[in-house]
């Protein structure tokens, strides 16, 4: 299936990572925070300390679990994302809903903003891209966060494409592409 519970055997997102900061990234980050409704003062502070952002990731159980510990000037945010979908033997660990849509496993977790949300995750692109959704957030006017994580440059760069999907259909999505350089 297109949604896998496991990663490709050659893919391991585990490592220690430091955000790559360029002027282009700072411009994207400012626009992202503006789209989330953050005032200029908050954006200015965030831009001045963004270089302190680090992540530690640990992929376990063939990618079924992805532990992420994010550290920045605001503090530490730890979470474990649990992937559901098909494995290499064609075994599915999700149910079909009333419209034959996939009902993937969800876990409750607390966001960096101290909100309780429901998280679901899976692998796409033959197990090379980890997808996660944090659903049910009330902050930023309410909405869901989508992340796509994958490796570039022979595993030296971890990419995290993040999108905020507002519940208000009149609002634009907020998007940013994070790149992290492997430090270990």
mmCIF file of C-alpha atoms in Angstrom:
data_model
loop_
_atom_site.group_PDB
_atom_site.id
_atom_site.type_symbol
_atom_site.label_atom_id
_atom_site.label_comp_id
_atom_site.label_asym_id
_atom_site.label_seq_id
_atom_site.Cartn_x
_atom_site.Cartn_y
_atom_site.Cartn_z
ATOM 1 C CA UNK A 1 0.000 0.000 0.000
ATOM 2 C CA UNK A 2 0.923 3.653 -0.242
ATOM 3 C CA UNK A 3 0.868 4.060 3.539
ATOM 4 C CA UNK A 4 3.425 1.885 5.239
ATOM 5 C CA UNK A 5 3.940 1.151 8.923
ATOM 6 C CA UNK A 6 7.631 0.479 8.264
ATOM 7 C CA UNK A 7 10.448 2.374 6.607
ATOM 8 C CA UNK A 8 12.514 1.175 3.670
ATOM 9 C CA UNK A 9 15.303 -1.078 5.051
ATOM 10 C CA UNK A 10 17.943 1.485 3.985
ATOM 11 C CA UNK A 11 16.243 4.435 5.717
ATOM 12 C CA UNK A 12 17.036 5.400 9.299
ATOM 13 C CA UNK A 13 16.177 8.926 10.462
ATOM 14 C CA UNK A 14 18.067 8.420 13.744
ATOM 15 C CA UNK A 15 20.681 11.005 14.633
ATOM 16 C CA UNK A 16 21.544 14.318 16.214
ATOM 17 C CA UNK A 17 20.731 17.326 14.073
ATOM 18 C CA UNK A 18 21.321 21.101 14.030
ATOM 19 C CA UNK A 19 19.081 23.450 12.037
ATOM 20 C CA UNK A 20 20.683 24.982 8.929
ATOM 21 C CA UNK A 21 20.065 28.738 9.033
ATOM 22 C CA UNK A 22 20.456 30.940 5.966
ATOM 23 C CA UNK A 23 19.009 34.343 5.088
ATOM 24 C CA UNK A 24 16.525 32.567 2.799
ATOM 25 C CA UNK A 25 15.454 30.261 5.641
ATOM 26 C CA UNK A 26 15.039 33.232 8.001
ATOM 27 C CA UNK A 27 12.795 34.915 5.449
ATOM 28 C CA UNK A 28 10.700 31.719 5.099
ATOM 29 C CA UNK A 29 10.539 31.315 8.875
ATOM 30 C CA UNK A 30 9.351 34.908 9.341
ATOM 31 C CA UNK A 31 6.619 34.373 6.712
ATOM 32 C CA UNK A 32 5.632 31.074 8.386
ATOM 33 C CA UNK A 33 5.306 32.701 11.811
ATOM 34 C CA UNK A 34 3.378 35.623 10.272
ATOM 35 C CA UNK A 35 0.965 33.117 8.675
ATOM 36 C CA UNK A 36 0.430 31.603 12.129
ATOM 37 C CA UNK A 37 -0.571 35.057 13.369
ATOM 38 C CA UNK A 38 2.554 35.806 15.390
ATOM 39 C CA UNK A 39 3.224 39.527 16.035
ATOM 40 C CA UNK A 40 6.449 41.244 14.889
ATOM 41 C CA UNK A 41 8.059 41.186 18.355
ATOM 42 C CA UNK A 42 7.594 37.417 18.693
ATOM 43 C CA UNK A 43 8.937 36.863 15.172
ATOM 44 C CA UNK A 44 11.986 39.059 15.828
ATOM 45 C CA UNK A 45 12.910 37.118 18.949
ATOM 46 C CA UNK A 46 12.281 33.769 17.232
ATOM 47 C CA UNK A 47 14.481 34.756 14.277
ATOM 48 C CA UNK A 48 17.315 35.834 16.593
ATOM 49 C CA UNK A 49 17.434 32.463 18.387
ATOM 50 C CA UNK A 50 16.455 30.008 15.632
ATOM 51 C CA UNK A 51 20.071 28.847 15.238
ATOM 52 C CA UNK A 52 19.865 27.201 18.671
ATOM 53 C CA UNK A 53 17.344 24.626 17.388
ATOM 54 C CA UNK A 54 18.475 21.001 17.624
ATOM 55 C CA UNK A 55 16.758 17.649 17.179
ATOM 56 C CA UNK A 56 17.618 14.167 18.365
ATOM 57 C CA UNK A 57 15.766 11.412 16.506
ATOM 58 C CA UNK A 58 15.654 7.690 17.195
ATOM 59 C CA UNK A 59 13.906 5.356 14.757
ATOM 60 C CA UNK A 60 12.882 1.987 16.212
ATOM 61 C CA UNK A 61 11.076 -1.214 15.254
ATOM 62 C CA UNK A 62 11.719 -0.911 11.487
ATOM 63 C CA UNK A 63 10.377 2.652 11.559
ATOM 64 C CA UNK A 64 7.146 1.893 13.383
ATOM 65 C CA UNK A 65 8.286 4.328 16.091
ATOM 66 C CA UNK A 66 10.046 7.655 15.618
ATOM 67 C CA UNK A 67 11.157 9.420 18.789
ATOM 68 C CA UNK A 68 11.907 13.132 18.357
ATOM 69 C CA UNK A 69 13.429 15.390 20.986
ATOM 70 C CA UNK A 70 13.443 18.993 19.830
ATOM 71 C CA UNK A 71 15.467 21.537 21.780
ATOM 72 C CA UNK A 72 15.394 25.295 21.354
ATOM 73 C CA UNK A 73 15.503 28.443 23.487
ATOM 74 C CA UNK A 74 11.865 27.853 24.546
ATOM 75 C CA UNK A 75 12.661 24.431 25.969
ATOM 76 C CA UNK A 76 12.473 20.763 25.067
ATOM 77 C CA UNK A 77 9.661 18.979 23.212
ATOM 78 C CA UNK A 78 9.713 15.172 23.237
ATOM 79 C CA UNK A 79 7.299 12.940 21.364
ATOM 80 C CA UNK A 80 7.080 9.458 19.876
ATOM 81 C CA UNK A 81 5.206 9.058 16.598
ATOM 82 C CA UNK A 82 3.795 5.595 15.891
ATOM 83 C CA UNK A 83 3.398 4.639 12.238
ATOM 84 C CA UNK A 84 0.563 2.470 10.980
ATOM 85 C CA UNK A 85 -0.155 1.024 7.566
ATOM 86 C CA UNK A 86 1.102 -1.990 5.623
ATOM 87 C CA UNK A 87 4.359 -3.817 6.251
ATOM 88 C CA UNK A 88 6.507 -5.724 3.750
ATOM 89 C CA UNK A 89 4.372 -8.850 4.143
ATOM 90 C CA UNK A 90 1.220 -6.980 3.152
ATOM 91 C CA UNK A 91 -0.091 -7.061 6.703
ATOM 92 C CA UNK A 92 -2.146 -3.952 7.522
ATOM 93 C CA UNK A 93 -2.459 -2.562 11.027
ATOM 94 C CA UNK A 94 -5.271 -0.134 10.344
ATOM 95 C CA UNK A 95 -9.011 -0.449 9.914
ATOM 96 C CA UNK A 96 -11.199 0.657 7.052
ATOM 97 C CA UNK A 97 -13.738 3.301 7.953
ATOM 98 C CA UNK A 98 -17.299 3.579 6.635
ATOM 99 C CA UNK A 99 -16.119 5.108 3.337
ATOM 100 C CA UNK A 100 -13.293 2.576 2.901
ATOM 101 C CA UNK A 101 -10.851 5.243 4.072
ATOM 102 C CA UNK A 102 -7.898 4.171 6.189
ATOM 103 C CA UNK A 103 -8.363 4.675 9.919
ATOM 104 C CA UNK A 104 -4.766 4.818 11.068
ATOM 105 C CA UNK A 105 -3.684 4.407 14.643
ATOM 106 C CA UNK A 106 -3.627 7.629 16.627
ATOM 107 C CA UNK A 107 -1.846 8.482 19.840
ATOM 108 C CA UNK A 108 -2.415 11.435 22.137
ATOM 109 C CA UNK A 109 0.511 13.740 22.699
ATOM 110 C CA UNK A 110 1.274 17.205 24.005
ATOM 111 C CA UNK A 111 2.602 19.796 21.535
ATOM 112 C CA UNK A 112 5.427 22.274 22.115
ATOM 113 C CA UNK A 113 2.609 24.766 22.870
ATOM 114 C CA UNK A 114 1.295 22.455 25.650
ATOM 115 C CA UNK A 115 -1.802 21.425 23.685
ATOM 116 C CA UNK A 116 -3.190 17.904 23.685
ATOM 117 C CA UNK A 117 -3.583 16.637 20.103
ATOM 118 C CA UNK A 118 -4.056 13.341 18.296
ATOM 119 C CA UNK A 119 -1.040 12.198 16.257
ATOM 120 C CA UNK A 120 -0.962 9.730 13.395
ATOM 121 C CA UNK A 121 1.975 8.721 11.228
ATOM 122 C CA UNK A 122 2.983 6.470 8.340
ATOM 123 C CA UNK A 123 5.645 6.068 5.657
ATOM 124 C CA UNK A 124 5.198 6.916 1.969
ATOM 125 C CA UNK A 125 7.371 6.774 -1.167
ATOM 126 C CA UNK A 126 8.275 3.110 -0.582
ATOM 127 C CA UNK A 127 9.131 3.782 3.045
ATOM 128 C CA UNK A 128 11.474 6.710 2.377
ATOM 129 C CA UNK A 129 9.303 9.616 3.617
ATOM 130 C CA UNK A 130 7.855 9.723 7.145
ATOM 131 C CA UNK A 131 4.498 11.518 7.300
ATOM 132 C CA UNK A 132 2.881 12.709 10.519
ATOM 133 C CA UNK A 133 -0.220 14.702 11.353
ATOM 134 C CA UNK A 134 -0.991 16.381 14.667
ATOM 135 C CA UNK A 135 -4.742 16.891 14.652
ATOM 136 C CA UNK A 136 -7.081 18.938 16.793
ATOM 137 C CA UNK A 137 -4.917 21.902 17.774
ATOM 138 C CA UNK A 138 -6.745 25.020 18.982
ATOM 139 C CA UNK A 139 -3.793 27.433 18.906
ATOM 140 C CA UNK A 140 -3.212 29.686 15.869
ATOM 141 C CA UNK A 141 -6.955 29.805 15.236
ATOM 142 C CA UNK A 142 -7.282 26.014 15.186
ATOM 143 C CA UNK A 143 -5.830 23.550 12.733
ATOM 144 C CA UNK A 144 -3.697 20.515 12.029
ATOM 145 C CA UNK A 145 0.067 20.232 11.519
ATOM 146 C CA UNK A 146 1.473 17.992 8.786
ATOM 147 C CA UNK A 147 5.167 17.032 8.625
ATOM 148 C CA UNK A 148 7.114 15.156 5.938
ATOM 149 C CA UNK A 149 10.557 13.972 7.062
ATOM 150 C CA UNK A 150 13.201 12.483 4.787
ATOM 151 C CA UNK A 151 16.950 12.364 4.241
ATOM 152 C CA UNK A 152 19.016 14.190 1.616
ATOM 153 C CA UNK A 153 22.692 14.377 0.700
ATOM 154 C CA UNK A 154 23.408 10.709 1.538
ATOM 155 C CA UNK A 155 21.850 11.007 4.993
ATOM 156 C CA UNK A 156 23.749 14.132 6.026
ATOM 157 C CA UNK A 157 20.630 16.338 5.904
ATOM 158 C CA UNK A 158 17.260 15.681 7.552
ATOM 159 C CA UNK A 159 14.483 17.608 5.824
ATOM 160 C CA UNK A 160 11.224 18.384 7.597
ATOM 161 C CA UNK A 161 8.539 20.002 5.452
ATOM 162 C CA UNK A 162 5.962 21.412 7.867
ATOM 163 C CA UNK A 163 2.504 22.714 7.015
ATOM 164 C CA UNK A 164 -0.229 24.135 9.206
ATOM 165 C CA UNK A 165 -3.694 23.398 7.804
ATOM 166 C CA UNK A 166 -6.083 25.911 9.410
ATOM 167 C CA UNK A 167 -9.617 24.786 10.156
ATOM 168 C CA UNK A 168 -10.835 28.129 8.802
ATOM 169 C CA UNK A 169 -11.022 27.461 5.053
ATOM 170 C CA UNK A 170 -10.562 31.175 4.311
ATOM 171 C CA UNK A 171 -7.067 31.155 5.777
ATOM 172 C CA UNK A 172 -3.955 30.188 3.864
ATOM 173 C CA UNK A 173 -1.832 27.249 4.921
ATOM 174 C CA UNK A 174 1.420 28.147 6.654
ATOM 175 C CA UNK A 175 4.427 26.187 5.378
ATOM 176 C CA UNK A 176 8.156 25.969 6.070
ATOM 177 C CA UNK A 177 10.942 23.618 5.024
ATOM 178 C CA UNK A 178 13.388 22.884 7.842
ATOM 179 C CA UNK A 179 16.788 21.409 7.022
ATOM 180 C CA UNK A 180 18.930 19.879 9.720
ATOM 181 C CA UNK A 181 22.606 18.991 9.373
ATOM 182 C CA UNK A 182 23.761 15.761 10.995
ATOM 183 C CA UNK A 183 26.055 16.350 13.977
ATOM 184 C CA UNK A 184 26.178 12.674 14.975
#
